[in-house]
Each structure stands twice: as C-alpha cells, then as structure tokens.
C-alpha cells in the first residue's frame, strides 16, 4: 500500500479517535501537538490502527515512534509482512 493511501486512512482514524476533524496527519505531528492525546487515547489509536490495517505492533516498535511520519512507515512495514 502506498504511503499516501496509508496517510489518508490514518488521518480518518486519527480524527475519529480524537473527535477532531481539523487534525491533519503531517509527518511531524506528535502527541505533544494534540491536547487530547494522552496515554489512554494513544492506546485507543493504536488498537484502531491495528484493527483497520489488520496488523500488530510490538511494544519496542511503538516505543520508538516519535511522530506520525514514523508511525506511517511502521504501518507500511507491517503491511508488507
């Protein structure tokens, strides 16, 4: 799956999770940029992404993700497995 397709689907899930239609999934967007993005909502986002893309993330993978761009690449790698 192309990264732009992943980004579009990620953005929909991001907006649904945080109930904010104004969120844009830029590569540099990080949890610190979104007031509603706390540890619980992070888990909700990860679970929604895993369900949608039918992939599983490992804890070490998730711990290394610093922003949306890195998460998109992680999803893309997961889809290739």
Short mmCIF file of N, CA and C in Angstrom, two decimals:
data_model
loop_
_atom_site.label_atom_id
_atom_site.label_comp_id
_atom_site.label_asym_id
_atom_site.label_seq_id
_atom_site.Cartn_x
_atom_site.Cartn_y
_atom_site.Cartn_z
N UNK A 1 0.85 -1.17 0.00
CA UNK A 1 0.00 0.00 0.00
C UNK A 1 0.90 1.24 0.00
N UNK A 2 0.53 2.20 -0.81
CA UNK A 2 1.32 3.43 -0.90
C UNK A 2 1.16 4.29 0.36
N UNK A 3 2.20 5.01 0.66
CA UNK A 3 2.23 5.81 1.89
C UNK A 3 1.12 6.86 1.91
N UNK A 4 0.75 7.43 0.77
CA UNK A 4 -0.32 8.44 0.74
C UNK A 4 -1.68 7.82 1.05
N UNK A 5 -1.88 6.58 0.63
CA UNK A 5 -3.12 5.87 0.95
C UNK A 5 -3.17 5.57 2.45
N UNK A 6 -2.05 5.12 2.98
CA UNK A 6 -1.96 4.85 4.42
C UNK A 6 -2.22 6.14 5.20
N UNK A 7 -1.63 7.25 4.74
CA UNK A 7 -1.81 8.54 5.42
C UNK A 7 -3.28 8.96 5.44
N UNK A 8 -3.97 8.80 4.32
CA UNK A 8 -5.39 9.19 4.25
C UNK A 8 -6.23 8.36 5.21
N UNK A 9 -5.98 7.06 5.26
CA UNK A 9 -6.72 6.20 6.17
C UNK A 9 -6.35 6.49 7.63
N UNK A 10 -5.07 6.72 7.87
CA UNK A 10 -4.60 7.08 9.21
C UNK A 10 -5.28 8.36 9.68
N UNK A 11 -5.36 9.35 8.81
CA UNK A 11 -5.96 10.63 9.18
C UNK A 11 -7.42 10.46 9.60
N UNK A 12 -8.17 9.63 8.89
CA UNK A 12 -9.57 9.38 9.26
C UNK A 12 -9.64 8.77 10.66
N UNK A 13 -8.78 7.80 10.92
CA UNK A 13 -8.77 7.13 12.23
C UNK A 13 -8.33 8.11 13.32
N UNK A 14 -7.34 8.93 13.02
CA UNK A 14 -6.86 9.95 13.96
C UNK A 14 -8.00 10.92 14.32
N UNK A 15 -8.70 11.40 13.31
CA UNK A 15 -9.80 12.34 13.53
C UNK A 15 -10.93 11.69 14.32
N UNK A 16 -11.23 10.43 14.04
CA UNK A 16 -12.29 9.73 14.78
C UNK A 16 -11.88 9.50 16.23
N UNK A 17 -10.65 9.09 16.44
CA UNK A 17 -10.17 8.79 17.79
C UNK A 17 -10.22 10.02 18.69
N UNK A 18 -9.81 11.16 18.14
CA UNK A 18 -9.76 12.39 18.94
C UNK A 18 -10.98 13.28 18.73
N UNK A 19 -11.92 12.81 17.90
CA UNK A 19 -13.15 13.56 17.62
C UNK A 19 -12.83 14.99 17.20
N UNK A 20 -11.86 15.10 16.27
CA UNK A 20 -11.43 16.41 15.76
C UNK A 20 -11.20 16.31 14.26
N UNK A 21 -12.11 16.91 13.51
CA UNK A 21 -12.00 16.90 12.05
C UNK A 21 -10.88 17.80 11.54
N UNK A 22 -10.33 18.64 12.40
CA UNK A 22 -9.29 19.58 11.96
C UNK A 22 -7.88 18.98 12.01
N UNK A 23 -7.72 17.79 12.54
CA UNK A 23 -6.38 17.18 12.63
C UNK A 23 -5.90 16.73 11.25
N UNK A 24 -4.68 17.09 10.93
CA UNK A 24 -4.05 16.70 9.67
C UNK A 24 -2.84 15.84 9.99
N UNK A 25 -2.77 14.68 9.36
CA UNK A 25 -1.70 13.72 9.64
C UNK A 25 -0.42 14.09 8.90
N UNK A 26 0.26 15.13 9.38
CA UNK A 26 1.55 15.50 8.81
C UNK A 26 2.63 14.61 9.41
N UNK A 27 3.75 14.50 8.73
CA UNK A 27 4.84 13.65 9.23
C UNK A 27 5.35 14.10 10.60
N UNK A 28 5.30 15.38 10.87
CA UNK A 28 5.87 15.90 12.12
C UNK A 28 4.87 15.97 13.27
N UNK A 29 3.60 15.69 13.01
CA UNK A 29 2.60 15.73 14.08
C UNK A 29 2.96 14.69 15.14
N UNK A 30 2.92 15.12 16.41
CA UNK A 30 3.26 14.24 17.53
C UNK A 30 2.22 14.40 18.64
N UNK A 31 2.25 13.49 19.59
CA UNK A 31 1.29 13.52 20.69
C UNK A 31 1.29 14.86 21.41
N UNK A 32 2.44 15.46 21.56
CA UNK A 32 2.56 16.74 22.26
C UNK A 32 1.82 17.87 21.55
N UNK A 33 1.51 17.68 20.27
CA UNK A 33 0.82 18.71 19.48
C UNK A 33 -0.69 18.66 19.62
N UNK A 34 -1.22 17.61 20.23
CA UNK A 34 -2.67 17.41 20.33
C UNK A 34 -3.04 17.30 21.81
N UNK A 35 -3.80 18.28 22.30
CA UNK A 35 -4.14 18.32 23.73
C UNK A 35 -4.81 17.03 24.21
N UNK A 36 -5.64 16.45 23.36
CA UNK A 36 -6.41 15.27 23.75
C UNK A 36 -5.58 13.98 23.72
N UNK A 37 -4.38 14.04 23.20
CA UNK A 37 -3.56 12.84 23.00
C UNK A 37 -2.83 12.49 24.29
N UNK A 38 -3.45 11.64 25.09
CA UNK A 38 -2.83 11.17 26.33
C UNK A 38 -2.58 9.67 26.22
N UNK A 39 -2.15 9.04 27.29
CA UNK A 39 -1.79 7.62 27.22
C UNK A 39 -2.98 6.73 26.86
N UNK A 40 -4.15 7.04 27.38
CA UNK A 40 -5.34 6.24 27.08
C UNK A 40 -5.76 6.40 25.62
N UNK A 41 -5.79 7.63 25.14
CA UNK A 41 -6.18 7.84 23.74
C UNK A 41 -5.13 7.28 22.79
N UNK A 42 -3.87 7.23 23.23
CA UNK A 42 -2.82 6.63 22.41
C UNK A 42 -3.10 5.14 22.22
N UNK A 43 -3.50 4.47 23.29
CA UNK A 43 -3.85 3.05 23.20
C UNK A 43 -5.04 2.87 22.28
N UNK A 44 -6.04 3.73 22.40
CA UNK A 44 -7.22 3.65 21.53
C UNK A 44 -6.82 3.81 20.07
N UNK A 45 -5.92 4.74 19.80
CA UNK A 45 -5.45 4.97 18.43
C UNK A 45 -4.72 3.74 17.90
N UNK A 46 -3.83 3.19 18.70
CA UNK A 46 -3.05 2.02 18.27
C UNK A 46 -3.98 0.83 17.99
N UNK A 47 -4.94 0.59 18.86
CA UNK A 47 -5.89 -0.51 18.66
C UNK A 47 -6.70 -0.29 17.39
N UNK A 48 -7.16 0.93 17.17
CA UNK A 48 -7.93 1.23 15.96
C UNK A 48 -7.09 1.02 14.71
N UNK A 49 -5.82 1.41 14.76
CA UNK A 49 -4.93 1.22 13.61
C UNK A 49 -4.68 -0.26 13.36
N UNK A 50 -4.45 -1.02 14.42
CA UNK A 50 -4.22 -2.46 14.27
C UNK A 50 -5.44 -3.15 13.66
N UNK A 51 -6.62 -2.78 14.12
CA UNK A 51 -7.85 -3.38 13.58
C UNK A 51 -8.05 -3.01 12.12
N UNK A 52 -7.90 -1.74 11.83
CA UNK A 52 -8.15 -1.25 10.47
C UNK A 52 -7.18 -1.86 9.46
N UNK A 53 -5.91 -1.84 9.79
CA UNK A 53 -4.89 -2.32 8.85
C UNK A 53 -4.60 -3.81 9.00
N UNK A 54 -5.24 -4.45 10.00
CA UNK A 54 -5.06 -5.89 10.25
C UNK A 54 -3.58 -6.24 10.46
N UNK A 55 -2.95 -5.48 11.35
CA UNK A 55 -1.55 -5.69 11.70
C UNK A 55 -1.42 -5.63 13.22
N UNK A 56 -0.28 -6.05 13.73
CA UNK A 56 0.02 -5.96 15.17
C UNK A 56 1.36 -5.27 15.34
N UNK A 57 1.42 -4.35 16.28
CA UNK A 57 2.66 -3.67 16.61
C UNK A 57 3.26 -4.31 17.85
N UNK A 58 4.57 -4.37 17.90
CA UNK A 58 5.24 -4.83 19.12
C UNK A 58 5.49 -3.60 20.01
N UNK A 59 5.66 -3.85 21.29
CA UNK A 59 5.92 -2.75 22.21
C UNK A 59 7.21 -2.01 21.86
N UNK A 60 8.30 -2.71 21.53
CA UNK A 60 9.52 -1.97 21.14
C UNK A 60 9.31 -1.09 19.90
N UNK A 61 8.52 -1.58 18.94
CA UNK A 61 8.24 -0.76 17.75
C UNK A 61 7.53 0.52 18.15
N UNK A 62 6.50 0.39 18.98
CA UNK A 62 5.71 1.55 19.39
C UNK A 62 6.54 2.53 20.22
N UNK A 63 7.42 2.00 21.04
CA UNK A 63 8.25 2.87 21.88
C UNK A 63 9.20 3.73 21.07
N UNK A 64 9.54 3.30 19.87
CA UNK A 64 10.47 4.04 19.02
C UNK A 64 9.80 5.09 18.14
N UNK A 65 8.48 5.07 18.08
CA UNK A 65 7.74 6.01 17.22
C UNK A 65 7.65 7.37 17.90
N UNK A 66 8.11 8.40 17.21
CA UNK A 66 8.12 9.76 17.78
C UNK A 66 7.09 10.69 17.15
N UNK A 67 6.60 10.33 15.95
CA UNK A 67 5.65 11.21 15.26
C UNK A 67 4.85 10.41 14.24
N UNK A 68 3.92 11.07 13.58
CA UNK A 68 3.04 10.41 12.62
C UNK A 68 3.83 9.82 11.45
N UNK A 69 4.82 10.52 10.97
CA UNK A 69 5.62 10.02 9.85
C UNK A 69 6.24 8.67 10.16
N UNK A 70 6.77 8.52 11.37
CA UNK A 70 7.36 7.25 11.78
C UNK A 70 6.29 6.17 11.92
N UNK A 71 5.10 6.56 12.40
CA UNK A 71 4.00 5.60 12.54
C UNK A 71 3.54 5.11 11.16
N UNK A 72 3.48 6.02 10.20
CA UNK A 72 3.07 5.63 8.85
C UNK A 72 4.05 4.62 8.26
N UNK A 73 5.33 4.83 8.47
CA UNK A 73 6.34 3.88 7.97
C UNK A 73 6.22 2.54 8.69
N UNK A 74 5.91 2.57 9.97
CA UNK A 74 5.72 1.34 10.74
C UNK A 74 4.52 0.56 10.20
N UNK A 75 3.44 1.26 9.90
CA UNK A 75 2.26 0.62 9.31
C UNK A 75 2.61 0.02 7.96
N UNK A 76 3.31 0.77 7.14
CA UNK A 76 3.69 0.29 5.81
C UNK A 76 4.54 -0.98 5.92
N UNK A 77 5.48 -1.01 6.85
CA UNK A 77 6.30 -2.22 7.06
C UNK A 77 5.43 -3.38 7.53
N UNK A 78 4.49 -3.10 8.41
CA UNK A 78 3.60 -4.15 8.91
C UNK A 78 2.74 -4.75 7.82
N UNK A 79 2.34 -3.94 6.87
CA UNK A 79 1.52 -4.43 5.77
C UNK A 79 2.31 -5.31 4.81
N UNK A 80 3.61 -5.16 4.80
CA UNK A 80 4.46 -5.95 3.90
C UNK A 80 4.80 -7.32 4.47
N UNK A 81 4.52 -7.54 5.75
CA UNK A 81 4.86 -8.82 6.40
C UNK A 81 3.93 -9.93 5.92
#
